[in-house]
XYZ file of C-alpha atoms in Angstrom:
743
model
C -0.679 -47.972 16.553
C -3.594 -45.658 16.559
C -3.833 -43.117 19.073
C -5.821 -43.928 22.620
C -8.026 -40.944 22.133
C -10.006 -42.305 18.994
C -12.801 -44.281 20.135
C -15.025 -46.123 18.033
C -15.459 -44.334 15.041
C -14.144 -41.255 16.113
C -14.882 -37.949 15.431
C -17.995 -37.708 17.188
C -17.493 -37.779 20.803
C -14.263 -36.440 20.972
C -13.803 -32.761 23.064
C -11.948 -30.412 20.781
C -8.446 -29.513 21.225
C -8.069 -25.439 23.323
C -5.907 -24.652 20.185
C -8.579 -25.190 17.732
C -10.174 -21.801 16.441
C -13.270 -21.595 13.956
C -15.608 -19.160 12.438
C -18.233 -21.190 14.566
C -17.398 -21.763 18.201
C -17.428 -25.390 18.717
C -20.102 -24.791 21.884
C -22.342 -23.424 19.244
C -22.201 -26.026 16.483
C -24.867 -28.110 17.523
C -27.075 -25.423 19.090
C -26.809 -23.442 15.695
C -27.001 -26.612 13.350
C -30.677 -25.483 12.024
C -29.037 -21.799 11.057
C -26.182 -23.606 9.495
C -28.327 -25.944 7.604
C -30.276 -22.791 6.283
C -27.158 -21.275 5.000
C -25.755 -24.262 3.156
C -25.090 -23.823 -0.300
C -27.338 -26.070 -2.558
C -25.569 -29.200 -3.863
C -25.621 -28.903 -7.828
C -25.641 -32.444 -9.602
C -25.174 -33.073 -13.319
C -27.366 -35.128 -15.386
C -27.160 -38.525 -14.055
C -25.163 -37.482 -10.913
C -26.657 -38.945 -7.955
C -25.612 -38.453 -4.135
C -24.196 -41.613 -2.355
C -23.511 -40.110 1.224
C -23.031 -36.827 3.485
C -21.612 -35.548 6.563
C -22.988 -32.384 8.159
C -21.377 -29.908 10.887
C -17.990 -30.701 9.139
C -15.378 -28.199 9.212
C -13.191 -27.213 5.926
C -10.044 -25.320 7.047
C -6.414 -24.319 6.737
C -3.883 -24.862 8.994
C -1.772 -22.283 9.953
C 0.698 -23.600 12.443
C -1.246 -24.240 15.820
C -4.078 -22.149 14.828
C -6.836 -23.653 12.618
C -9.583 -21.567 11.368
C -12.314 -23.320 9.135
C -16.124 -22.971 7.648
C -18.640 -25.273 8.798
C -20.730 -26.964 6.279
C -21.690 -30.253 4.744
C -19.358 -32.672 2.578
C -21.033 -35.101 0.357
C -19.984 -37.758 -1.721
C -21.635 -38.524 -5.505
C -20.780 -40.636 -8.084
C -19.422 -37.856 -9.675
C -16.936 -35.955 -6.802
C -16.433 -34.974 -3.295
C -17.991 -31.655 -2.612
C -18.334 -29.418 0.540
C -21.204 -27.278 0.843
C -20.208 -24.336 2.936
C -22.086 -21.520 4.776
C -19.605 -18.812 3.750
C -19.686 -19.010 0.021
C -21.334 -15.632 -0.671
C -18.324 -13.852 -0.205
C -16.791 -15.604 -3.557
C -19.908 -14.800 -5.267
C -18.806 -11.557 -6.967
C -16.751 -9.824 -9.969
C -13.121 -11.111 -8.395
C -13.905 -14.870 -9.298
C -14.447 -14.561 -13.386
C -12.811 -17.731 -13.880
C -15.025 -20.347 -12.610
C -15.214 -23.857 -13.831
C -19.380 -24.213 -14.681
C -18.648 -28.245 -13.906
C -16.542 -28.151 -11.144
C -16.559 -25.509 -8.107
C -13.848 -24.174 -5.777
C -14.643 -27.058 -3.372
C -15.553 -29.651 -5.477
C -12.907 -32.621 -6.247
C -13.791 -35.451 -8.997
C -13.284 -38.588 -7.848
C -11.186 -39.210 -10.693
C -8.848 -36.469 -9.130
C -8.106 -37.834 -5.695
C -4.487 -38.831 -5.163
C -3.834 -39.909 -1.608
C -6.322 -39.842 1.647
C -4.894 -39.385 4.887
C -6.679 -39.356 8.418
C -5.222 -37.673 11.541
C -5.454 -40.107 15.133
C -4.303 -37.954 17.995
C -2.025 -35.340 15.927
C -0.595 -38.495 13.701
C -1.499 -38.739 10.021
C -1.883 -42.124 8.335
C -2.665 -43.109 4.805
C -6.239 -44.340 4.531
C -7.506 -47.443 2.620
C -9.725 -50.098 2.446
C -12.070 -51.105 5.474
C -11.327 -48.906 8.701
C -11.615 -50.185 12.135
C -11.147 -46.840 13.415
C -12.014 -43.333 11.848
C -10.117 -40.366 11.882
C -10.894 -36.764 13.236
C -9.453 -35.351 10.519
C -9.629 -36.062 6.732
C -6.732 -34.866 4.542
C -7.160 -35.471 0.340
C -4.306 -34.709 -1.838
C -5.865 -34.325 -5.420
C -4.077 -34.954 -8.676
C -4.489 -31.204 -9.695
C -2.198 -30.364 -6.125
C -4.565 -28.936 -4.374
C -5.073 -30.182 -0.660
C -8.113 -30.506 1.518
C -8.495 -30.314 5.159
C -11.742 -31.422 6.743
C -12.045 -31.423 10.554
C -14.986 -34.082 11.742
C -14.473 -33.841 15.366
C -18.233 -32.278 15.438
C -19.828 -34.615 12.997
C -22.030 -37.611 14.529
C -20.112 -40.691 14.892
C -22.403 -42.528 11.995
C -22.357 -39.725 9.774
C -18.460 -39.927 9.983
C -18.107 -43.517 9.339
C -20.566 -43.064 6.295
C -18.404 -40.242 4.581
C -14.956 -41.641 5.220
C -15.841 -45.207 4.346
C -17.569 -44.036 1.249
C -14.999 -41.407 -0.049
C -12.414 -44.277 0.595
C -14.362 -46.632 -1.349
C -15.338 -44.591 -4.180
C -11.948 -43.011 -4.804
C -9.288 -45.759 -4.174
C -11.448 -49.151 -4.906
C -10.650 -50.695 -8.262
C -13.720 -50.348 -10.501
C -15.042 -51.305 -14.070
C -14.990 -49.329 -17.226
C -18.886 -49.520 -17.449
C -18.995 -48.173 -13.709
C -17.498 -44.893 -14.800
C -19.644 -41.621 -14.381
C -18.502 -41.077 -17.802
C -21.430 -43.466 -19.064
C -24.346 -42.469 -16.370
C -23.867 -38.780 -17.954
C -23.814 -39.713 -21.465
C -26.967 -41.814 -20.775
C -28.607 -38.921 -19.120
C -28.065 -36.458 -21.687
C -28.120 -38.829 -24.377
C -31.166 -36.942 -26.073
C -29.793 -33.505 -25.659
C -28.171 -31.978 -28.492
C -24.416 -32.806 -28.926
C -21.736 -30.536 -29.565
C -19.867 -30.810 -32.713
C -15.975 -30.755 -31.996
C -15.404 -30.637 -35.597
C -15.725 -27.142 -36.237
C -13.134 -26.689 -33.391
C -10.773 -29.819 -34.380
C -9.811 -32.415 -36.665
C -10.796 -35.437 -34.776
C -8.987 -38.081 -37.109
C -11.742 -40.482 -36.914
C -12.609 -40.215 -40.864
C -10.431 -41.222 -43.634
C -11.027 -37.402 -45.222
C -9.428 -36.354 -42.032
C -6.346 -38.002 -42.786
C -6.635 -37.145 -46.319
C -6.911 -33.646 -45.361
C -3.814 -33.855 -43.031
C -1.700 -35.252 -45.876
C -2.527 -32.473 -47.963
C -1.842 -29.696 -45.648
C 1.543 -31.191 -44.872
C 2.286 -32.117 -48.482
C 2.965 -35.545 -47.493
C 0.193 -37.123 -50.174
C 3.052 -37.536 -52.790
C 4.731 -40.455 -51.062
C 2.109 -41.346 -48.229
C -1.416 -42.506 -48.358
C -4.300 -42.843 -45.714
C -5.584 -46.689 -45.698
C -8.988 -48.299 -44.334
C -7.453 -51.673 -43.885
C -8.452 -51.425 -39.916
C -12.095 -50.315 -40.612
C -13.912 -51.822 -38.213
C -10.875 -52.615 -36.076
C -10.907 -55.936 -38.453
C -7.168 -55.916 -38.043
C -5.830 -54.795 -34.582
C -7.540 -52.983 -31.725
C -4.642 -50.944 -30.961
C -4.635 -48.857 -33.983
C -7.258 -46.729 -35.439
C -9.767 -47.509 -38.078
C -8.033 -45.168 -40.417
C -4.257 -44.354 -40.687
C -1.232 -43.411 -42.966
C 1.442 -45.564 -44.417
C 3.916 -45.040 -47.010
C 2.188 -45.463 -50.491
C 4.899 -48.402 -51.747
C 3.958 -50.654 -48.600
C 1.199 -53.485 -49.526
C -2.183 -53.350 -47.340
C -1.846 -57.153 -47.002
C 1.515 -56.611 -44.936
C -0.491 -54.539 -42.213
C -2.210 -57.600 -40.821
C 0.705 -60.245 -40.882
C 1.599 -59.065 -37.302
C -1.656 -57.328 -36.114
C -0.216 -53.904 -36.893
C 3.165 -54.503 -35.480
C 6.175 -53.767 -37.369
C 4.353 -51.403 -39.867
C 5.942 -47.690 -40.308
C 2.997 -45.288 -39.802
C 3.263 -41.900 -40.630
C 3.146 -39.179 -38.366
C 4.070 -35.814 -40.254
C 5.918 -34.770 -43.346
C 8.610 -31.815 -43.345
C 8.660 -28.719 -46.400
C 11.783 -30.875 -47.605
C 10.115 -34.130 -48.007
C 10.820 -35.969 -45.502
C 9.090 -37.708 -42.702
C 8.414 -38.543 -39.482
C 7.175 -42.115 -38.848
C 6.553 -44.619 -36.026
C 6.773 -48.112 -35.576
C 5.834 -50.593 -32.957
C 8.245 -53.673 -31.889
C 7.074 -57.491 -33.132
C 6.411 -59.875 -30.193
C 9.568 -61.437 -28.656
C 9.618 -65.136 -30.077
C 12.107 -67.554 -29.008
C 11.410 -69.890 -31.716
C 13.919 -69.649 -34.416
C 11.971 -70.132 -37.384
C 9.202 -67.763 -36.514
C 12.405 -65.379 -35.676
C 13.469 -65.780 -39.480
C 10.025 -64.891 -40.751
C 9.766 -61.776 -38.701
C 13.414 -60.808 -39.915
C 12.576 -61.275 -43.487
C 9.238 -59.265 -42.999
C 11.103 -56.542 -41.380
C 13.882 -56.740 -44.299
C 10.977 -55.956 -46.786
C 9.330 -53.326 -44.710
C 13.121 -51.809 -44.608
C 13.632 -51.675 -48.098
C 10.212 -49.937 -48.605
C 11.074 -46.902 -46.506
C 15.018 -46.733 -46.919
C 16.116 -46.384 -50.536
C 19.525 -44.634 -51.050
C 20.324 -42.002 -52.188
C 16.508 -40.912 -52.853
C 14.829 -42.125 -49.558
C 17.157 -42.266 -46.354
C 16.144 -43.303 -42.730
C 17.208 -42.832 -39.504
C 16.021 -45.324 -36.689
C 15.311 -43.800 -33.138
C 14.488 -46.688 -30.739
C 12.918 -44.854 -27.537
C 12.803 -47.873 -25.495
C 16.608 -47.974 -24.794
C 19.299 -45.190 -23.994
C 16.372 -42.714 -23.406
C 13.697 -42.069 -20.331
C 11.824 -45.057 -19.480
C 8.140 -45.090 -18.460
C 9.728 -45.999 -14.790
C 12.052 -42.971 -14.940
C 9.015 -40.656 -15.682
C 6.921 -42.393 -12.635
C 9.644 -42.096 -9.945
C 10.671 -38.928 -10.775
C 6.940 -36.828 -10.731
C 5.960 -38.929 -7.719
C 8.807 -37.365 -6.044
C 8.396 -33.909 -7.790
C 4.575 -33.644 -6.572
C 5.636 -33.967 -3.005
C 6.971 -30.592 -2.922
C 3.730 -28.919 -4.119
C 1.435 -31.124 -1.533
C 1.722 -28.782 1.442
C -0.305 -29.292 4.297
C 0.762 -25.893 6.164
C 2.438 -22.969 6.309
C 5.409 -24.428 8.236
C 6.091 -26.925 6.182
C 6.082 -24.884 3.179
C 8.803 -22.793 4.697
C 10.641 -26.013 5.903
C 10.985 -27.094 2.650
C 11.779 -23.774 1.042
C 15.102 -23.878 2.505
C 16.042 -26.962 0.848
C 13.880 -26.486 -2.801
C 16.407 -26.591 -5.151
C 18.256 -29.645 -3.694
C 14.759 -31.319 -3.250
C 13.699 -30.310 -7.056
C 16.760 -31.570 -8.344
C 16.898 -34.971 -6.690
C 13.630 -35.589 -8.319
C 14.933 -35.347 -11.461
C 11.398 -34.194 -12.961
C 13.098 -31.011 -14.844
C 15.952 -33.277 -16.389
C 13.654 -35.509 -18.079
C 12.115 -32.614 -19.587
C 15.477 -31.431 -20.776
C 16.008 -34.939 -22.183
C 12.514 -34.740 -23.788
C 13.392 -31.432 -25.422
C 16.767 -32.452 -26.552
C 15.683 -35.694 -28.350
C 13.071 -33.823 -30.247
C 15.883 -31.269 -31.361
C 18.114 -34.271 -32.440
C 14.815 -35.504 -34.600
C 14.753 -32.108 -36.184
C 18.206 -31.821 -37.036
C 17.830 -35.138 -38.827
C 14.809 -33.890 -40.703
C 15.961 -30.580 -41.321
C 19.702 -30.454 -41.600
C 20.329 -34.080 -42.904
C 17.248 -34.475 -44.926
C 16.478 -37.731 -43.524
C 13.292 -39.655 -42.642
C 13.183 -40.481 -39.185
C 11.831 -43.571 -37.877
C 10.684 -43.843 -34.199
C 10.477 -47.360 -32.646
C 8.707 -48.428 -28.916
C 7.033 -51.569 -28.044
C 3.825 -50.541 -28.575
C 4.516 -46.946 -29.957
C 2.198 -45.253 -27.608
C 3.774 -43.642 -25.003
C 6.964 -41.833 -25.606
C 6.532 -42.141 -29.733
C 3.327 -39.779 -28.756
C 5.371 -37.555 -26.624
C 8.434 -37.244 -29.322
C 6.390 -36.999 -32.389
C 4.151 -34.477 -31.066
C 7.275 -32.364 -29.661
C 8.590 -32.539 -33.011
C 5.778 -31.179 -34.745
C 5.206 -28.478 -32.249
C 8.835 -27.001 -32.799
C 8.652 -27.595 -36.491
C 4.781 -26.890 -37.766
C 3.497 -23.634 -36.474
C -0.071 -24.922 -37.489
C 0.202 -27.130 -34.251
C 1.034 -23.637 -32.587
C -2.444 -22.675 -32.883
C -5.124 -23.769 -30.404
C -7.027 -25.731 -33.329
C -3.888 -27.275 -34.499
C -2.454 -28.274 -30.954
C -6.033 -29.894 -30.362
C -6.240 -31.669 -33.513
C -2.030 -32.412 -33.207
C -3.263 -34.326 -29.475
C -6.454 -36.311 -31.548
C -3.841 -37.317 -34.143
C -0.818 -38.591 -31.998
C -2.280 -38.917 -28.639
C -6.221 -40.669 -29.023
C -5.990 -41.856 -32.419
C -2.307 -43.002 -31.371
C -3.566 -45.446 -28.813
C -2.018 -43.875 -25.994
C -3.562 -45.755 -22.942
C -4.881 -42.484 -20.771
C -7.557 -45.224 -18.849
C -4.364 -46.980 -17.432
C -1.935 -43.693 -17.538
C -3.985 -42.097 -15.715
C -5.348 -44.984 -13.345
C -8.831 -43.923 -13.645
C -10.362 -47.516 -12.848
C -7.649 -48.014 -9.521
C -6.559 -51.296 -10.853
C -3.052 -50.661 -11.161
C -0.683 -48.159 -9.443
C 2.285 -49.536 -11.815
C 0.636 -48.329 -14.953
C 0.012 -44.715 -13.271
C 2.743 -43.052 -15.732
C 2.285 -39.229 -16.341
C 3.243 -39.243 -19.797
C 1.203 -36.562 -21.090
C 1.466 -34.553 -18.490
C 5.019 -34.376 -19.067
C 4.054 -33.701 -22.779
C 2.266 -30.546 -21.559
C 5.312 -29.453 -19.733
C 7.492 -29.568 -22.314
C 5.330 -27.601 -24.004
C 4.857 -25.070 -21.394
C 8.670 -24.790 -21.946
C 8.100 -23.820 -25.513
C 5.226 -21.672 -24.484
C 7.322 -19.450 -21.509
C 10.457 -19.290 -23.762
C 8.763 -17.947 -27.345
C 5.273 -16.459 -25.863
C 4.331 -15.018 -29.067
C 4.642 -18.281 -31.247
C 2.001 -19.842 -29.619
C -1.997 -18.958 -29.903
C -2.879 -20.408 -26.768
C -1.638 -19.432 -23.173
C -0.137 -21.449 -20.173
C -3.584 -21.443 -18.764
C -5.062 -23.091 -21.661
C -2.481 -25.946 -20.551
C -3.464 -25.858 -17.073
C -7.223 -26.528 -17.320
C -6.074 -29.185 -20.164
C -4.284 -30.694 -17.675
C -7.121 -30.663 -15.322
C -9.538 -31.813 -17.939
C -8.162 -34.823 -17.663
C -9.895 -35.868 -14.520
C -12.971 -34.601 -15.487
C -15.393 -37.693 -16.344
C -18.122 -35.901 -18.613
C -15.602 -35.528 -21.343
C -14.394 -39.193 -23.169
C -11.322 -37.641 -24.422
C -8.935 -38.909 -21.915
C -10.925 -41.921 -20.587
C -10.123 -44.690 -23.039
C -7.276 -46.470 -24.008
C -8.128 -46.573 -27.673
C -10.573 -45.769 -30.452
C -11.687 -49.320 -30.460
C -12.330 -49.270 -26.920
C -14.274 -46.299 -26.829
C -16.312 -47.404 -29.937
C -17.087 -50.762 -28.554
C -18.236 -49.441 -24.942
C -20.265 -46.140 -26.634
C -22.174 -49.062 -28.618
C -20.669 -48.034 -32.124
C -19.501 -51.437 -32.625
C -22.034 -53.391 -30.531
C -24.947 -55.218 -33.522
C -26.703 -56.329 -29.690
C -27.497 -52.462 -28.842
C -30.823 -51.449 -29.970
C -30.461 -47.733 -28.770
C -28.659 -45.350 -30.741
C -25.273 -44.973 -29.649
C -24.279 -42.823 -26.769
C -22.780 -39.286 -27.509
C -19.914 -37.912 -25.425
C -18.631 -34.690 -24.872
C -15.274 -34.107 -26.333
C -12.729 -31.864 -24.041
C -12.249 -29.437 -26.903
C -15.502 -27.473 -26.728
C -14.416 -25.313 -24.074
C -17.763 -23.667 -23.736
C -19.066 -26.437 -21.429
C -16.258 -25.791 -18.800
C -16.184 -22.177 -19.188
C -18.012 -18.775 -20.087
C -16.657 -16.833 -23.044
C -15.105 -14.276 -20.722
C -13.297 -16.717 -19.042
C -12.483 -18.558 -22.153
C -10.423 -15.123 -23.064
C -7.651 -16.546 -20.745
C -7.151 -19.155 -22.904
C -6.122 -17.003 -26.247
C -2.798 -15.056 -26.077
C -3.411 -11.531 -27.101
C 0.299 -11.641 -28.121
C -0.283 -13.966 -30.901
C 0.253 -12.385 -34.259
C -1.229 -15.016 -37.287
C 0.890 -15.937 -39.833
C 0.618 -13.135 -42.771
C -0.102 -15.027 -46.118
C 2.326 -14.958 -48.634
C 1.664 -15.027 -51.996
C 2.831 -17.623 -54.914
C 6.571 -16.445 -55.461
C 6.804 -15.628 -51.982
C 6.203 -18.962 -51.053
C 8.376 -20.760 -53.358
C 11.409 -18.603 -52.166
C 10.248 -19.422 -48.322
C 10.265 -22.890 -49.296
C 13.800 -23.059 -50.754
C 15.096 -21.192 -47.576
C 13.808 -23.426 -45.274
C 15.223 -26.293 -47.378
C 18.633 -25.429 -47.326
C 20.742 -27.199 -44.872
C 22.304 -24.677 -42.107
C 25.445 -26.487 -42.101
C 27.804 -27.661 -45.396
C 26.182 -30.635 -47.021
C 27.847 -33.739 -46.398
C 28.860 -36.603 -48.353
C 26.508 -39.474 -48.216
C 27.158 -42.157 -45.637
C 28.884 -45.245 -46.985
C 26.620 -48.192 -47.874
C 27.976 -50.190 -44.679
C 26.468 -47.402 -42.504
C 22.978 -48.208 -44.119
C 23.613 -51.873 -43.578
C 24.078 -51.360 -39.739
C 21.079 -49.210 -39.658
C 19.199 -52.262 -41.166
C 20.574 -54.650 -38.445
C 19.942 -52.411 -35.641
C 16.190 -51.712 -36.568
C 15.488 -55.428 -37.130
C 17.516 -56.430 -33.829
C 15.264 -53.623 -31.654
C 12.272 -54.697 -33.571
C 12.584 -58.386 -32.579
C 13.098 -57.608 -28.725
C 17.180 -57.944 -29.071
C 18.292 -54.600 -27.630
C 21.957 -53.797 -28.529
C 23.532 -51.888 -25.919
C 25.393 -48.416 -28.250
C 23.354 -47.071 -30.575
C 24.312 -45.475 -33.875
C 22.304 -42.414 -32.521
C 24.426 -41.663 -29.268
C 27.647 -41.411 -31.911
C 29.930 -38.681 -31.348
C 29.429 -37.354 -35.055
C 25.412 -37.098 -34.137
C 26.119 -34.916 -30.709
C 28.278 -32.761 -32.667
C 25.696 -32.095 -35.768
C 23.201 -31.588 -32.669
C 25.382 -28.955 -31.217
C 26.166 -27.004 -34.501
C 22.401 -27.156 -35.514
C 21.588 -25.881 -31.979
C 23.837 -23.161 -32.002
C 23.374 -21.992 -35.258
C 19.534 -21.618 -34.630
C 20.157 -19.728 -31.289
C 22.474 -17.428 -32.925
C 19.649 -15.933 -35.192
C 16.630 -14.051 -34.820
C 13.515 -15.924 -33.939
C 10.831 -16.437 -36.655
C 7.705 -17.170 -34.519
C 6.009 -18.946 -37.879
C 8.770 -21.024 -38.606
C 11.256 -23.666 -37.075
C 11.097 -22.948 -32.931
C 13.730 -24.685 -30.675
C 14.093 -24.399 -27.015
C 16.940 -23.375 -24.831
C 17.878 -26.721 -22.840
C 20.517 -25.735 -20.730
C 19.753 -26.310 -17.019
C 18.579 -22.948 -15.800
C 16.538 -22.512 -18.997
C 14.122 -25.397 -17.734
C 11.992 -24.182 -15.212
C 9.019 -25.262 -13.377
C 5.567 -24.713 -14.445
C 4.635 -22.264 -11.380
C 0.932 -21.948 -12.853
C 0.178 -25.313 -12.296
C 2.369 -26.589 -9.461
C 2.076 -23.510 -7.332
C -1.580 -21.861 -7.845
C -2.868 -23.374 -4.429
C 0.083 -22.251 -2.320
C -0.784 -18.504 -1.033
C 2.747 -18.390 0.118
C 4.182 -18.732 -3.156
C 2.720 -16.068 -4.886
C 4.011 -12.630 -6.116
C 0.965 -10.008 -5.103
C 0.558 -7.757 -8.018
C 3.919 -9.203 -9.695
C 4.745 -12.057 -11.916
C 4.006 -12.288 -15.540
C 0.542 -11.176 -14.894
C 1.683 -7.897 -14.047
C 3.610 -7.296 -17.219
C 0.718 -9.085 -19.618
C -1.543 -6.231 -18.218
C 0.545 -3.799 -18.957
C 1.016 -5.345 -22.326
C -2.806 -5.514 -22.892
C -3.376 -1.919 -21.506
C -0.918 -0.667 -24.304
C -2.681 -3.095 -27.154
C -6.172 -1.504 -26.282
C -4.855 1.862 -26.498
C -3.431 1.200 -30.089
C -6.448 -0.591 -31.071
C -8.767 2.466 -29.896
C -6.414 4.917 -31.795
C -6.606 2.281 -34.954
C -10.186 2.631 -34.810
C -10.487 6.518 -34.363
C -8.007 6.533 -37.669
C -10.358 4.111 -39.527
C -13.572 6.014 -38.103
C -14.879 3.149 -36.272
C -16.905 3.793 -33.425
C -17.624 0.296 -32.592
C -15.492 -2.918 -31.965
C -15.376 -5.664 -34.177
C -13.104 -7.606 -31.649
C -15.399 -7.123 -28.745
C -14.275 -10.531 -26.989
C -10.830 -9.633 -27.480
C -11.071 -6.080 -26.171
C -12.452 -7.538 -22.838
C -9.238 -9.304 -21.868
C -7.317 -5.922 -20.224
C -10.411 -4.975 -18.653
C -10.529 -8.841 -17.266
C -7.339 -8.380 -15.647
C -7.816 -4.543 -14.627
C -11.142 -5.452 -12.962
C -9.430 -7.889 -10.427
C -8.268 -6.015 -7.564
C -5.973 -8.841 -6.125
C -3.802 -9.580 -8.901
C -1.141 -12.172 -8.314
C 1.679 -13.738 -10.016
C -0.698 -17.150 -10.086
C -3.716 -15.334 -11.574
C -6.249 -16.660 -12.714
C -6.472 -19.581 -10.499
C -5.134 -17.622 -6.965
C -8.703 -15.832 -6.836
C -10.166 -19.106 -6.504
C -9.002 -19.929 -2.846
C -8.980 -18.528 0.105
C -5.694 -17.052 1.160
C -3.676 -17.504 4.812
C -4.491 -14.432 6.906
C -0.995 -15.109 8.509
C 1.417 -16.894 6.229
C 4.460 -17.394 8.201
C 7.874 -16.181 7.662
C 10.929 -17.897 8.735
C 12.768 -16.318 11.359
C 16.022 -18.848 11.802
C 17.133 -19.220 8.182
C 16.605 -15.888 7.211
C 18.014 -12.789 8.518
C 17.803 -9.900 5.654
C 13.718 -9.971 5.156
C 13.855 -6.224 6.138
C 11.955 -4.511 8.427
C 8.478 -5.559 9.710
C 6.601 -2.045 9.075
C 7.844 -2.369 5.312
C 6.578 -5.812 4.808
C 3.433 -5.187 6.376
C 3.164 -2.158 3.986
C 4.027 -3.887 0.706
C 1.858 -7.065 1.477
C -0.855 -5.387 3.411
C -3.465 -6.626 1.946
C -2.515 -10.560 2.916
C 0.244 -10.391 5.005
C -0.429 -9.457 9.082
C 3.007 -9.562 10.479
C 2.007 -8.490 14.239
C 2.331 -12.157 15.510
C 5.714 -12.794 13.773
């Protein structure tokens, strides 16, 4: 039942509650409406962006127990975003907000970033969807980047409340067609502009030459070759136009089952072993068809498994591993820990934080993914075996695990260009269904699974444990996760290369105009100024020194030596089992106990894992994470950045980084004096320390913490905590944000 006090549509006629406090007093709202309008910030529209609806005299506020204070302004909805235009923006236009996104403002929410919408009716919070009979006095928007917005509509005209609430619900939550995405409006509007050239930043893998280059880089061209059999997507719409297969594989085998059952190359190890992936054949009941499929797979297996020269280990990711349902359920629980409506709710959950975190199972799923990647690395590195990843369509968990293996084994993938190229190769060209997995069209919540976010979280664990090994920072990973929901980039808005090319006019003969050119997310200058981009680069990263020919050969031999005593080749019967296992799983007949989960594998894994961690870390070699329980941590910057109470003012990793950067600047300055250089050759790199030092209010969640208005009186719990110290001491320590006078 909705509250009796909500009349008609709402917000327009209801008297304010006595507990409400705002920057603009309620009785002054209508008398000062002209003055408020004059102060409002201009709505900036992107090319092709259109205003759909708006409402004036809206209050955006943060809730602090019984007290609420807000900023008066206008709430608008376009075909790209929801935006709040406040009259108090001048305070933010200073040098402190150095990490601004040029596309999305602090008070902007892209339509794709909206997760849930709630309405408050007589202090009761209810989920909003579809057509409303009554309209709320307050609107709460939960975002996929974990921001929470509160808008008070009590002083807004009734008709405007109806328009803005209905408009926001319809344009964010209603199912939509692909061609109606803002992506196409933007592309059409900027079609005549000079398109960015992402190739100078990233290998896109949309040409045969790109695949040949990658084969040569990994020295896989001796056993594998790039093929163009799917050019024009004439064989399979799921596969890219170009990909790599084992050299002995006849090209006529590829179209037999529309690309299913074909071993596709991912990456080659320094010792010649390779990581492959394969999608399962369609499930069939007819015995004759099953026999044909079995015969086909038998022939394929003989190509990739030729003992004693070529041994292959199969990893079926569709069974005995995390499922997509597991990932979806875990993240749904996990994200609720960070979608906090007010300070009281924060402190209530803080007392039971660890139990809630554990019950979500999100960190355990991260641990299992990292462990699976290490198991595969042990096969490639120590056992000198090829590894074949199996999955129904080879486009979800295959993308995740193959990418993690490469990040751990290939230092090139730990550079920014290498990491972006990896995502292009394994995720974009690998056919990960970003459109469905991010639910951009709002057509099926069941299909929405944050597999790519899980990958970024796994990579963050590695970045956190081994910072000098990565050219990019955790801030880079955070803004990359945000870019999933910005529909001016084509990178994360299609299910396959075929879908993208078809809808951009590249495959259609009917389109007379030239194909649309979309921006790529890898051109970071679209979102950030050069100064802000420096926060995406790790100043502590040291490039791999170039070795001469003799050193390189010695290094290769050392890497090729197994960490354990060489074991005798397994018996022929073992590989017969492997063949049967592969065929049964590809035919859709799952077996309960996999060879992969044997005791011998666990022993090999533990020996390999312990041996690596007992030696000094080579940041340009193999990199393994610690996966014990306490070592898997919450990605604080991404998940906690919008919660003021969770910040450590003047502390956290940013404090350490600031000191290190100061020392680096001093060393660089001394080196320049020694070399008699009075001008800086690395001007941009030298700006990073000053960027940190100039921010007068650094916190553990820099640089995002400076983009929000902090709660002026965060509430400290008194019932569950006894040793918080004297109020005066706390006030001195946190005098910038914390006022304990009312506690």
